[in-house]
mmCIF file of C-alpha atoms in Angstrom:
data_model
loop_
_atom_site.group_PDB
_atom_site.id
_atom_site.type_symbol
_atom_site.label_atom_id
_atom_site.label_comp_id
_atom_site.label_asym_id
_atom_site.label_seq_id
_atom_site.Cartn_x
_atom_site.Cartn_y
_atom_site.Cartn_z
ATOM 1 C CA UNK A 1 0.003 -0.137 0.022
ATOM 2 C CA UNK A 2 1.548 3.254 -1.047
ATOM 3 C CA UNK A 3 0.850 6.128 0.960
ATOM 4 C CA UNK A 4 -0.104 9.326 -0.361
ATOM 5 C CA UNK A 5 1.677 12.656 0.197
ATOM 6 C CA UNK A 6 -0.504 15.217 1.723
ATOM 7 C CA UNK A 7 0.162 18.693 0.664
ATOM 8 C CA UNK A 8 -3.160 20.231 1.807
ATOM 9 C CA UNK A 9 -3.195 22.109 4.951
ATOM 10 C CA UNK A 10 -6.999 22.774 5.730
ATOM 11 C CA UNK A 11 -8.359 22.529 9.023
ATOM 12 C CA UNK A 12 -10.266 19.522 8.309
ATOM 13 C CA UNK A 13 -7.056 17.905 7.269
ATOM 14 C CA UNK A 14 -5.568 18.625 10.537
ATOM 15 C CA UNK A 15 -8.311 17.161 12.317
ATOM 16 C CA UNK A 16 -7.931 14.141 10.291
ATOM 17 C CA UNK A 17 -4.329 13.876 10.877
ATOM 18 C CA UNK A 18 -4.802 14.289 14.703
ATOM 19 C CA UNK A 19 -7.248 11.452 14.552
ATOM 20 C CA UNK A 20 -4.464 9.427 13.039
ATOM 21 C CA UNK A 21 -2.073 10.360 15.712
ATOM 22 C CA UNK A 22 -4.778 9.290 18.332
ATOM 23 C CA UNK A 23 -5.128 5.902 16.524
ATOM 24 C CA UNK A 24 -1.218 5.369 16.440
ATOM 25 C CA UNK A 25 -1.163 5.954 20.106
ATOM 26 C CA UNK A 26 -4.076 3.778 20.899
ATOM 27 C CA UNK A 27 -2.411 1.035 18.794
ATOM 28 C CA UNK A 28 0.747 1.545 20.546
ATOM 29 C CA UNK A 29 -0.836 1.366 24.073
ATOM 30 C CA UNK A 30 -2.401 -2.104 23.113
ATOM 31 C CA UNK A 31 1.141 -3.318 21.846
ATOM 32 C CA UNK A 32 3.055 -2.227 24.855
ATOM 33 C CA UNK A 33 1.341 -4.495 27.361
ATOM 34 C CA UNK A 34 3.766 -6.654 29.076
ATOM 35 C CA UNK A 35 3.249 -10.363 29.525
ATOM 36 C CA UNK A 36 0.866 -10.874 32.468
ATOM 37 C CA UNK A 37 3.590 -12.454 34.785
ATOM 38 C CA UNK A 38 6.115 -9.775 33.973
ATOM 39 C CA UNK A 39 5.443 -7.184 36.739
ATOM 40 C CA UNK A 40 5.129 -10.175 39.339
ATOM 41 C CA UNK A 41 8.527 -11.629 38.346
ATOM 42 C CA UNK A 42 10.151 -8.114 38.401
ATOM 43 C CA UNK A 43 8.406 -7.678 41.743
ATOM 44 C CA UNK A 44 9.905 -10.898 43.139
ATOM 45 C CA UNK A 45 13.379 -10.185 41.845
ATOM 46 C CA UNK A 46 13.318 -6.768 43.534
ATOM 47 C CA UNK A 47 11.931 -8.105 46.806
ATOM 48 C CA UNK A 48 14.710 -10.798 46.872
ATOM 49 C CA UNK A 49 17.338 -7.861 46.690
ATOM 50 C CA UNK A 50 16.021 -6.695 50.009
ATOM 51 C CA UNK A 51 15.489 -10.124 51.507
ATOM 52 C CA UNK A 52 19.098 -11.371 50.468
ATOM 53 C CA UNK A 53 20.322 -8.927 53.033
ATOM 54 C CA UNK A 54 19.760 -11.508 55.666
ATOM 55 C CA UNK A 55 22.034 -14.161 54.045
ATOM 56 C CA UNK A 56 25.762 -14.624 54.183
ATOM 57 C CA UNK A 57 27.825 -12.453 51.629
ATOM 58 C CA UNK A 58 28.500 -15.339 49.263
ATOM 59 C CA UNK A 59 24.832 -15.815 48.890
ATOM 60 C CA UNK A 60 24.253 -12.110 48.316
ATOM 61 C CA UNK A 61 26.750 -12.074 45.518
ATOM 62 C CA UNK A 62 25.199 -15.201 43.978
ATOM 63 C CA UNK A 63 21.756 -13.505 44.095
ATOM 64 C CA UNK A 64 23.142 -10.288 42.476
ATOM 65 C CA UNK A 65 24.097 -12.488 39.524
ATOM 66 C CA UNK A 66 20.768 -14.242 39.475
ATOM 67 C CA UNK A 67 19.220 -10.746 39.621
ATOM 68 C CA UNK A 68 20.886 -9.642 36.625
ATOM 69 C CA UNK A 69 20.166 -12.751 34.776
ATOM 70 C CA UNK A 70 16.511 -12.525 35.636
ATOM 71 C CA UNK A 71 16.299 -8.664 34.673
ATOM 72 C CA UNK A 72 17.977 -9.692 31.336
ATOM 73 C CA UNK A 73 15.473 -12.483 30.590
ATOM 74 C CA UNK A 74 12.510 -10.178 31.628
ATOM 75 C CA UNK A 75 13.752 -7.673 28.916
ATOM 76 C CA UNK A 76 14.063 -10.376 26.297
ATOM 77 C CA UNK A 77 10.664 -11.444 27.062
ATOM 78 C CA UNK A 78 9.095 -8.110 27.053
ATOM 79 C CA UNK A 79 10.919 -7.188 23.690
ATOM 80 C CA UNK A 80 9.928 -10.509 22.192
ATOM 81 C CA UNK A 81 6.130 -9.978 23.104
ATOM 82 C CA UNK A 82 5.769 -6.333 22.191
ATOM 83 C CA UNK A 83 8.535 -5.832 19.580
ATOM 84 C CA UNK A 84 9.622 -2.653 21.418
ATOM 85 C CA UNK A 85 11.572 -1.330 24.336
ATOM 86 C CA UNK A 86 10.330 1.604 26.575
ATOM 87 C CA UNK A 87 12.513 3.342 29.016
ATOM 88 C CA UNK A 88 10.859 3.050 32.418
ATOM 89 C CA UNK A 89 11.763 6.702 33.349
ATOM 90 C CA UNK A 90 10.703 8.306 30.132
ATOM 91 C CA UNK A 91 9.140 11.670 30.946
ATOM 92 C CA UNK A 92 5.304 12.078 31.758
ATOM 93 C CA UNK A 93 3.264 10.458 34.327
ATOM 94 C CA UNK A 94 5.333 7.203 33.787
ATOM 95 C CA UNK A 95 8.379 9.119 35.238
ATOM 96 C CA UNK A 96 6.642 10.046 38.504
ATOM 97 C CA UNK A 97 5.443 6.490 38.994
ATOM 98 C CA UNK A 98 8.938 4.941 38.287
ATOM 99 C CA UNK A 99 11.002 7.486 40.527
ATOM 100 C CA UNK A 100 8.251 6.963 43.216
ATOM 101 C CA UNK A 101 8.597 3.340 43.028
ATOM 102 C CA UNK A 102 12.346 3.389 42.785
ATOM 103 C CA UNK A 103 12.437 5.761 46.064
ATOM 104 C CA UNK A 104 10.061 3.465 47.928
ATOM 105 C CA UNK A 105 11.723 0.355 47.310
ATOM 106 C CA UNK A 106 15.365 1.782 47.737
ATOM 107 C CA UNK A 107 14.144 3.333 50.924
ATOM 108 C CA UNK A 108 12.547 0.182 52.213
ATOM 109 C CA UNK A 109 15.563 -1.806 51.285
ATOM 110 C CA UNK A 110 17.970 0.588 52.950
ATOM 111 C CA UNK A 111 15.913 0.824 56.054
ATOM 112 C CA UNK A 112 15.652 -2.972 56.385
ATOM 113 C CA UNK A 113 19.536 -3.288 56.005
ATOM 114 C CA UNK A 114 19.960 -0.714 58.794
ATOM 115 C CA UNK A 115 17.433 -2.579 61.069
ATOM 116 C CA UNK A 116 19.177 -5.788 60.300
ATOM 117 C CA UNK A 117 22.648 -4.807 60.715
ATOM 118 C CA UNK A 118 22.548 -2.076 63.334
ATOM 119 C CA UNK A 119 19.538 -3.011 65.272
ATOM 120 C CA UNK A 120 19.785 -6.760 64.816
ATOM 121 C CA UNK A 121 16.044 -6.956 63.777
ATOM 122 C CA UNK A 122 16.523 -10.297 61.893
ATOM 123 C CA UNK A 123 13.218 -10.399 60.157
ATOM 124 C CA UNK A 124 13.309 -6.912 58.790
ATOM 125 C CA UNK A 125 14.937 -7.882 55.416
ATOM 126 C CA UNK A 126 12.047 -10.421 54.803
ATOM 127 C CA UNK A 127 9.380 -7.950 55.612
ATOM 128 C CA UNK A 128 10.965 -5.318 53.410
ATOM 129 C CA UNK A 129 11.299 -7.832 50.662
ATOM 130 C CA UNK A 130 7.539 -8.753 50.733
ATOM 131 C CA UNK A 131 6.522 -5.319 50.853
ATOM 132 C CA UNK A 132 8.793 -4.372 47.825
ATOM 133 C CA UNK A 133 7.580 -7.345 45.892
ATOM 134 C CA UNK A 134 3.955 -6.384 46.217
ATOM 135 C CA UNK A 135 4.812 -2.693 45.482
ATOM 136 C CA UNK A 136 6.925 -3.311 42.506
ATOM 137 C CA UNK A 137 4.170 -5.701 41.130
ATOM 138 C CA UNK A 138 1.441 -3.159 41.671
ATOM 139 C CA UNK A 139 3.803 -0.377 40.636
ATOM 140 C CA UNK A 140 4.167 -2.155 37.214
ATOM 141 C CA UNK A 141 0.482 -2.157 36.451
ATOM 142 C CA UNK A 142 0.234 1.529 37.783
ATOM 143 C CA UNK A 143 3.169 2.368 35.313
ATOM 144 C CA UNK A 144 1.380 0.813 32.381
ATOM 145 C CA UNK A 145 -1.802 2.805 33.147
ATOM 146 C CA UNK A 146 0.254 5.809 33.441
ATOM 147 C CA UNK A 147 1.711 5.005 29.944
ATOM 148 C CA UNK A 148 -1.498 4.664 28.487
ATOM 149 C CA UNK A 149 -2.875 8.028 30.104
ATOM 150 C CA UNK A 150 0.315 9.668 28.614
ATOM 151 C CA UNK A 151 -0.563 8.093 25.108
ATOM 152 C CA UNK A 152 -4.083 9.445 25.411
ATOM 153 C CA UNK A 153 -3.282 13.012 26.055
ATOM 154 C CA UNK A 154 0.037 13.027 24.176
ATOM 155 C CA UNK A 155 2.250 13.744 27.506
ATOM 156 C CA UNK A 156 5.869 12.550 27.452
ATOM 157 C CA UNK A 157 6.835 13.352 23.877
ATOM 158 C CA UNK B 1 9.330 25.339 19.224
ATOM 159 C CA UNK B 2 8.138 26.541 15.664
ATOM 160 C CA UNK B 3 4.649 25.821 14.890
ATOM 161 C CA UNK B 4 5.096 24.780 11.348
ATOM 162 C CA UNK B 5 3.946 21.818 9.308
ATOM 163 C CA UNK B 6 6.943 19.708 8.515
ATOM 164 C CA UNK B 7 6.754 18.209 5.044
ATOM 165 C CA UNK B 8 8.956 15.208 5.936
ATOM 166 C CA UNK B 9 6.486 14.268 8.736
ATOM 167 C CA UNK B 10 3.287 15.302 7.212
ATOM 168 C CA UNK B 11 2.596 11.914 5.253
ATOM 169 C CA UNK B 12 0.065 9.956 7.178
ATOM 170 C CA UNK B 13 2.289 6.792 7.515
ATOM 171 C CA UNK B 14 5.476 8.903 8.644
ATOM 172 C CA UNK B 15 3.489 10.964 11.122
ATOM 173 C CA UNK B 16 1.950 7.744 12.690
ATOM 174 C CA UNK B 17 5.498 6.149 12.726
ATOM 175 C CA UNK B 18 7.001 9.328 14.384
ATOM 176 C CA UNK B 19 4.239 9.336 16.972
ATOM 177 C CA UNK B 20 4.950 5.542 17.901
ATOM 178 C CA UNK B 21 8.632 6.048 18.005
ATOM 179 C CA UNK B 22 8.439 9.203 19.906
ATOM 180 C CA UNK B 23 6.735 7.052 22.770
ATOM 181 C CA UNK B 24 9.221 4.178 22.815
ATOM 182 C CA UNK B 25 12.925 4.068 22.862
ATOM 183 C CA UNK B 26 13.123 1.479 20.074
ATOM 184 C CA UNK B 27 10.555 -0.444 17.863
ATOM 185 C CA UNK B 28 11.122 -3.466 15.774
ATOM 186 C CA UNK B 29 10.794 -2.698 12.124
ATOM 187 C CA UNK B 30 8.206 -5.473 11.781
ATOM 188 C CA UNK B 31 6.044 -4.116 14.473
ATOM 189 C CA UNK B 32 5.933 -0.695 12.952
ATOM 190 C CA UNK B 33 5.000 -2.521 9.527
ATOM 191 C CA UNK B 34 2.322 -4.355 11.174
ATOM 192 C CA UNK B 35 0.829 -1.393 13.150
ATOM 193 C CA UNK B 36 0.832 0.709 9.925
ATOM 194 C CA UNK B 37 -0.409 -2.106 7.786
ATOM 195 C CA UNK B 38 2.099 -1.546 4.868
ATOM 196 C CA UNK B 39 4.460 -3.460 2.987
ATOM 197 C CA UNK B 40 8.154 -3.728 3.788
ATOM 198 C CA UNK B 41 9.101 -1.713 0.779
ATOM 199 C CA UNK B 42 6.779 0.927 1.505
ATOM 200 C CA UNK B 43 7.881 1.202 5.188
ATOM 201 C CA UNK B 44 11.423 1.058 4.075
ATOM 202 C CA UNK B 45 11.052 4.159 1.928
ATOM 203 C CA UNK B 46 9.367 5.951 4.763
ATOM 204 C CA UNK B 47 12.242 4.958 6.976
ATOM 205 C CA UNK B 48 14.948 6.190 4.478
ATOM 206 C CA UNK B 49 13.081 9.507 4.166
ATOM 207 C CA UNK B 50 13.088 9.974 7.960
ATOM 208 C CA UNK B 51 16.721 8.775 8.140
ATOM 209 C CA UNK B 52 17.772 11.225 5.509
ATOM 210 C CA UNK B 53 16.177 14.064 7.231
ATOM 211 C CA UNK B 54 18.093 13.012 10.406
ATOM 212 C CA UNK B 55 14.704 12.228 12.182
ATOM 213 C CA UNK B 56 15.227 8.585 12.544
ATOM 214 C CA UNK B 57 17.850 6.022 13.510
ATOM 215 C CA UNK B 58 18.202 2.525 12.081
ATOM 216 C CA UNK B 59 20.053 -0.157 14.057
ATOM 217 C CA UNK B 60 20.445 -3.709 13.090
ATOM 218 C CA UNK B 61 21.049 -6.411 15.821
ATOM 219 C CA UNK B 62 20.686 -10.145 16.073
ATOM 220 C CA UNK B 63 17.880 -11.144 18.380
ATOM 221 C CA UNK B 64 16.676 -14.712 19.008
ATOM 222 C CA UNK B 65 18.985 -16.087 16.212
ATOM 223 C CA UNK B 66 17.804 -13.704 13.565
ATOM 224 C CA UNK B 67 18.638 -10.285 12.343
ATOM 225 C CA UNK B 68 16.159 -7.633 13.299
ATOM 226 C CA UNK B 69 15.938 -3.864 12.375
ATOM 227 C CA UNK B 70 15.274 -1.547 15.140
ATOM 228 C CA UNK B 71 13.957 2.063 14.553
ATOM 229 C CA UNK B 72 14.135 5.062 16.952
ATOM 230 C CA UNK B 73 13.435 8.701 16.799
ATOM 231 C CA UNK B 74 16.444 11.269 16.997
ATOM 232 C CA UNK B 75 16.160 14.240 19.294
ATOM 233 C CA UNK B 76 15.841 16.211 16.010
ATOM 234 C CA UNK B 77 13.025 14.123 14.989
ATOM 235 C CA UNK B 78 11.275 14.390 18.274
ATOM 236 C CA UNK B 79 11.616 18.171 18.079
ATOM 237 C CA UNK B 80 10.272 18.312 14.508
ATOM 238 C CA UNK B 81 7.274 15.999 15.622
ATOM 239 C CA UNK B 82 6.497 18.362 18.479
ATOM 240 C CA UNK B 83 6.457 21.393 16.177
ATOM 241 C CA UNK B 84 4.380 19.466 13.662
ATOM 242 C CA UNK B 85 1.855 18.482 16.140
ATOM 243 C CA UNK B 86 1.611 22.048 17.597
ATOM 244 C CA UNK B 87 0.938 23.269 14.191
ATOM 245 C CA UNK B 88 -1.748 20.615 13.603
ATOM 246 C CA UNK B 89 -3.512 21.777 16.556
ATOM 247 C CA UNK B 90 -3.133 25.260 15.926
ATOM 248 C CA UNK B 91 -4.805 24.691 12.634
ATOM 249 C CA UNK B 92 -7.669 23.182 14.455
ATOM 250 C CA UNK B 93 -8.503 26.197 16.134
ATOM 251 C CA UNK B 94 -11.181 26.973 13.431
ATOM 252 C CA UNK B 95 -12.757 23.578 13.362
ATOM 253 C CA UNK B 96 -16.048 23.317 14.979
ATOM 254 C CA UNK B 97 -16.475 20.281 17.483
ATOM 255 C CA UNK B 98 -17.925 17.262 15.792
#
Protein backbone atom coordinates (compact mmCIF):
# COMPACT_ATOMS: atom_id res chain seq x y z
CA UNK A 1 0.00 0.00 0.00
CA UNK A 2 1.61 3.23 -1.10
CA UNK A 3 0.90 6.17 1.15
CA UNK A 4 -0.12 9.47 -0.37
CA UNK A 5 1.79 12.66 0.23
CA UNK A 6 -0.55 15.23 1.74
CA UNK A 7 0.22 18.79 0.66
CA UNK A 8 -3.13 20.18 1.81
CA UNK A 9 -3.24 22.09 5.06
CA UNK A 10 -6.94 22.77 5.65
CA UNK A 11 -8.41 22.61 9.13
CA UNK A 12 -10.31 19.41 8.32
CA UNK A 13 -7.07 17.77 7.29
CA UNK A 14 -5.49 18.81 10.56
CA UNK A 15 -8.39 17.16 12.36
CA UNK A 16 -7.96 13.98 10.31
CA UNK A 17 -4.20 13.92 10.93
CA UNK A 18 -4.69 14.33 14.66
CA UNK A 19 -7.20 11.49 14.58
CA UNK A 20 -4.50 9.36 12.97
CA UNK A 21 -2.10 10.33 15.74
CA UNK A 22 -4.69 9.22 18.29
CA UNK A 23 -5.14 5.93 16.43
CA UNK A 24 -1.37 5.34 16.38
CA UNK A 25 -1.16 6.01 20.11
CA UNK A 26 -4.10 3.71 20.85
CA UNK A 27 -2.45 0.96 18.80
CA UNK A 28 0.83 1.47 20.65
CA UNK A 29 -0.94 1.30 24.03
CA UNK A 30 -2.30 -2.14 23.11
CA UNK A 31 1.04 -3.42 21.82
CA UNK A 32 3.05 -2.17 24.80
CA UNK A 33 1.29 -4.41 27.32
CA UNK A 34 3.81 -6.60 29.14
CA UNK A 35 3.21 -10.35 29.58
CA UNK A 36 0.79 -10.89 32.49
CA UNK A 37 3.47 -12.46 34.72
CA UNK A 38 6.11 -9.80 33.93
CA UNK A 39 5.43 -7.40 36.82
CA UNK A 40 5.15 -10.21 39.39
CA UNK A 41 8.47 -11.66 38.27
CA UNK A 42 10.14 -8.24 38.47
CA UNK A 43 8.54 -7.69 41.89
CA UNK A 44 9.91 -11.00 43.19
CA UNK A 45 13.38 -10.21 41.86
CA UNK A 46 13.32 -6.77 43.50
CA UNK A 47 11.93 -8.11 46.77
CA UNK A 48 14.69 -10.70 46.77
CA UNK A 49 17.28 -7.90 46.72
CA UNK A 50 16.04 -6.70 50.11
CA UNK A 51 15.49 -10.16 51.59
CA UNK A 52 18.95 -11.44 50.62
CA UNK A 53 20.53 -8.93 53.03
CA UNK A 54 19.82 -11.48 55.75
CA UNK A 55 21.97 -14.11 54.00
CA UNK A 56 25.78 -14.54 54.18
CA UNK A 57 27.85 -12.48 51.73
CA UNK A 58 28.56 -15.28 49.19
CA UNK A 59 24.79 -15.86 48.84
CA UNK A 60 24.28 -12.16 48.31
CA UNK A 61 26.79 -12.13 45.43
CA UNK A 62 25.15 -15.21 43.95
CA UNK A 63 21.78 -13.46 44.14
CA UNK A 64 23.13 -10.34 42.44
CA UNK A 65 24.16 -12.54 39.50
CA UNK A 66 20.73 -14.20 39.50
CA UNK A 67 19.08 -10.77 39.65
CA UNK A 68 21.06 -9.59 36.64
CA UNK A 69 20.19 -12.73 34.69
CA UNK A 70 16.54 -12.39 35.67
CA UNK A 71 16.38 -8.76 34.52
CA UNK A 72 18.02 -9.69 31.22
CA UNK A 73 15.48 -12.47 30.65
CA UNK A 74 12.61 -10.12 31.51
CA UNK A 75 13.81 -7.55 28.98
CA UNK A 76 14.09 -10.27 26.34
CA UNK A 77 10.58 -11.54 27.11
CA UNK A 78 9.12 -8.03 26.96
CA UNK A 79 10.82 -7.22 23.67
CA UNK A 80 9.80 -10.57 22.16
CA UNK A 81 6.14 -10.03 23.07
CA UNK A 82 5.81 -6.34 22.24
CA UNK A 83 8.45 -5.78 19.55
CA UNK A 84 9.67 -2.67 21.33
CA UNK A 85 11.49 -1.34 24.37
CA UNK A 86 10.29 1.59 26.46
CA UNK A 87 12.56 3.26 29.00
CA UNK A 88 10.87 3.11 32.41
CA UNK A 89 11.90 6.63 33.37
CA UNK A 90 10.55 8.23 30.18
CA UNK A 91 9.01 11.66 30.76
CA UNK A 92 5.35 12.10 31.63
CA UNK A 93 3.29 10.40 34.32
CA UNK A 94 5.41 7.29 33.89
CA UNK A 95 8.48 9.08 35.28
CA UNK A 96 6.59 10.05 38.43
CA UNK A 97 5.53 6.41 38.93
CA UNK A 98 9.02 5.03 38.21
CA UNK A 99 10.85 7.52 40.43
CA UNK A 100 8.29 7.05 43.21
CA UNK A 101 8.61 3.29 43.01
CA UNK A 102 12.41 3.38 42.94
CA UNK A 103 12.47 5.73 45.95
CA UNK A 104 10.01 3.56 47.92
CA UNK A 105 11.81 0.29 47.16
CA UNK A 106 15.30 1.73 47.65
CA UNK A 107 14.23 3.38 50.90
CA UNK A 108 12.63 0.21 52.25
CA UNK A 109 15.70 -1.86 51.34
CA UNK A 110 18.03 0.66 53.01
CA UNK A 111 15.94 0.86 56.19
CA UNK A 112 15.64 -2.92 56.42
CA UNK A 113 19.43 -3.26 55.96
CA UNK A 114 20.00 -0.73 58.73
CA UNK A 115 17.54 -2.50 61.04
CA UNK A 116 19.15 -5.88 60.32
CA UNK A 117 22.79 -4.85 60.71
CA UNK A 118 22.58 -2.10 63.32
CA UNK A 119 19.53 -3.06 65.39
CA UNK A 120 19.63 -6.82 64.80
CA UNK A 121 16.01 -7.02 63.71
CA UNK A 122 16.45 -10.34 61.91
CA UNK A 123 13.15 -10.42 60.04
CA UNK A 124 13.35 -6.83 58.70
CA UNK A 125 14.85 -7.81 55.30
CA UNK A 126 12.15 -10.45 54.76
CA UNK A 127 9.36 -8.06 55.65
CA UNK A 128 10.84 -5.35 53.43
CA UNK A 129 11.33 -7.90 50.65
CA UNK A 130 7.67 -8.91 50.82
CA UNK A 131 6.48 -5.28 50.78
CA UNK A 132 8.80 -4.43 47.89
CA UNK A 133 7.62 -7.47 45.90
CA UNK A 134 3.98 -6.41 46.27
CA UNK A 135 4.73 -2.69 45.67
CA UNK A 136 6.83 -3.38 42.57
CA UNK A 137 4.20 -5.74 41.14
CA UNK A 138 1.40 -3.22 41.69
CA UNK A 139 3.70 -0.41 40.54
CA UNK A 140 4.27 -2.16 37.23
CA UNK A 141 0.55 -2.15 36.50
CA UNK A 142 0.27 1.47 37.65
CA UNK A 143 3.16 2.36 35.30
CA UNK A 144 1.33 0.74 32.38
CA UNK A 145 -1.83 2.68 33.22
CA UNK A 146 0.23 5.89 33.40
CA UNK A 147 1.75 5.08 30.00
CA UNK A 148 -1.71 4.60 28.49
CA UNK A 149 -2.83 7.93 30.00
CA UNK A 150 0.28 9.63 28.57
CA UNK A 151 -0.56 8.23 25.15
CA UNK A 152 -4.17 9.38 25.36
CA UNK A 153 -3.28 13.03 25.96
CA UNK A 154 0.09 13.12 24.19
CA UNK A 155 2.16 13.65 27.35
CA UNK A 156 5.75 12.43 27.45
CA UNK A 157 6.82 13.30 23.92
CA UNK B 1 9.37 25.39 19.15
CA UNK B 2 8.18 26.59 15.73
CA UNK B 3 4.56 25.69 14.99
CA UNK B 4 4.99 24.89 11.30
CA UNK B 5 4.02 21.80 9.37
CA UNK B 6 7.01 19.65 8.55
CA UNK B 7 6.77 18.20 5.01
CA UNK B 8 8.93 15.21 6.01
CA UNK B 9 6.51 14.20 8.78
CA UNK B 10 3.26 15.28 7.11
CA UNK B 11 2.64 12.03 5.17
CA UNK B 12 0.12 10.02 7.26
CA UNK B 13 2.28 6.91 7.60
CA UNK B 14 5.36 8.89 8.58
CA UNK B 15 3.33 10.92 11.09
CA UNK B 16 2.01 7.74 12.69
CA UNK B 17 5.47 6.17 12.67
CA UNK B 18 7.01 9.24 14.31
CA UNK B 19 4.28 9.24 16.98
CA UNK B 20 4.95 5.58 17.76
CA UNK B 21 8.71 6.07 17.87
CA UNK B 22 8.37 9.17 20.04
CA UNK B 23 6.68 7.18 22.79
CA UNK B 24 9.10 4.24 22.82
CA UNK B 25 12.88 4.02 22.87
CA UNK B 26 13.10 1.59 20.03
CA UNK B 27 10.62 -0.41 17.96
CA UNK B 28 11.17 -3.40 15.74
CA UNK B 29 10.71 -2.74 11.99
CA UNK B 30 8.24 -5.64 11.77
CA UNK B 31 6.12 -4.22 14.59
CA UNK B 32 5.91 -0.81 12.92
CA UNK B 33 5.07 -2.46 9.59
CA UNK B 34 2.25 -4.45 11.21
CA UNK B 35 0.91 -1.39 13.03
CA UNK B 36 0.84 0.74 9.89
CA UNK B 37 -0.38 -2.14 7.71
CA UNK B 38 2.06 -1.39 4.90
CA UNK B 39 4.46 -3.51 2.88
CA UNK B 40 8.14 -3.81 3.77
CA UNK B 41 9.17 -1.79 0.71
CA UNK B 42 6.78 1.06 1.53
CA UNK B 43 7.94 1.19 5.13
CA UNK B 44 11.59 1.07 4.02
CA UNK B 45 10.99 4.14 1.87
CA UNK B 46 9.41 6.02 4.76
CA UNK B 47 12.24 5.00 7.06
CA UNK B 48 14.80 6.14 4.52
CA UNK B 49 13.07 9.51 4.17
CA UNK B 50 13.07 10.01 7.94
CA UNK B 51 16.65 8.78 8.22
CA UNK B 52 17.87 11.15 5.49
CA UNK B 53 16.18 14.06 7.28
CA UNK B 54 18.00 13.04 10.46
CA UNK B 55 14.69 12.24 12.20
CA UNK B 56 15.09 8.48 12.62
CA UNK B 57 17.90 6.12 13.48
CA UNK B 58 18.14 2.55 12.19
CA UNK B 59 20.07 -0.16 14.00
CA UNK B 60 20.43 -3.78 13.04
CA UNK B 61 20.96 -6.35 15.79
CA UNK B 62 20.70 -10.11 16.16
CA UNK B 63 17.86 -11.22 18.40
CA UNK B 64 16.59 -14.77 18.98
CA UNK B 65 18.93 -16.05 16.30
CA UNK B 66 17.82 -13.68 13.55
CA UNK B 67 18.71 -10.23 12.35
CA UNK B 68 16.18 -7.59 13.35
CA UNK B 69 15.99 -3.93 12.42
CA UNK B 70 15.30 -1.47 15.22
CA UNK B 71 13.96 2.03 14.66
CA UNK B 72 14.16 5.01 16.98
CA UNK B 73 13.48 8.72 16.80
CA UNK B 74 16.40 11.16 17.07
CA UNK B 75 16.21 14.29 19.27
CA UNK B 76 15.91 16.28 16.02
CA UNK B 77 12.99 14.09 14.94
CA UNK B 78 11.31 14.51 18.31
CA UNK B 79 11.64 18.29 18.07
CA UNK B 80 10.24 18.28 14.54
CA UNK B 81 7.30 16.09 15.60
CA UNK B 82 6.47 18.38 18.50
CA UNK B 83 6.47 21.38 16.15
CA UNK B 84 4.35 19.51 13.60
CA UNK B 85 1.76 18.45 16.19
CA UNK B 86 1.63 22.00 17.58
CA UNK B 87 1.00 23.30 14.06
CA UNK B 88 -1.80 20.75 13.51
CA UNK B 89 -3.44 21.74 16.79
CA UNK B 90 -3.12 25.43 15.93
CA UNK B 91 -4.80 24.77 12.58
CA UNK B 92 -7.67 23.06 14.36
CA UNK B 93 -8.59 26.25 16.17
CA UNK B 94 -11.08 27.05 13.41
CA UNK B 95 -12.69 23.61 13.29
CA UNK B 96 -16.06 23.29 15.05
CA UNK B 97 -16.53 20.40 17.49
CA UNK B 98 -17.98 17.24 15.83
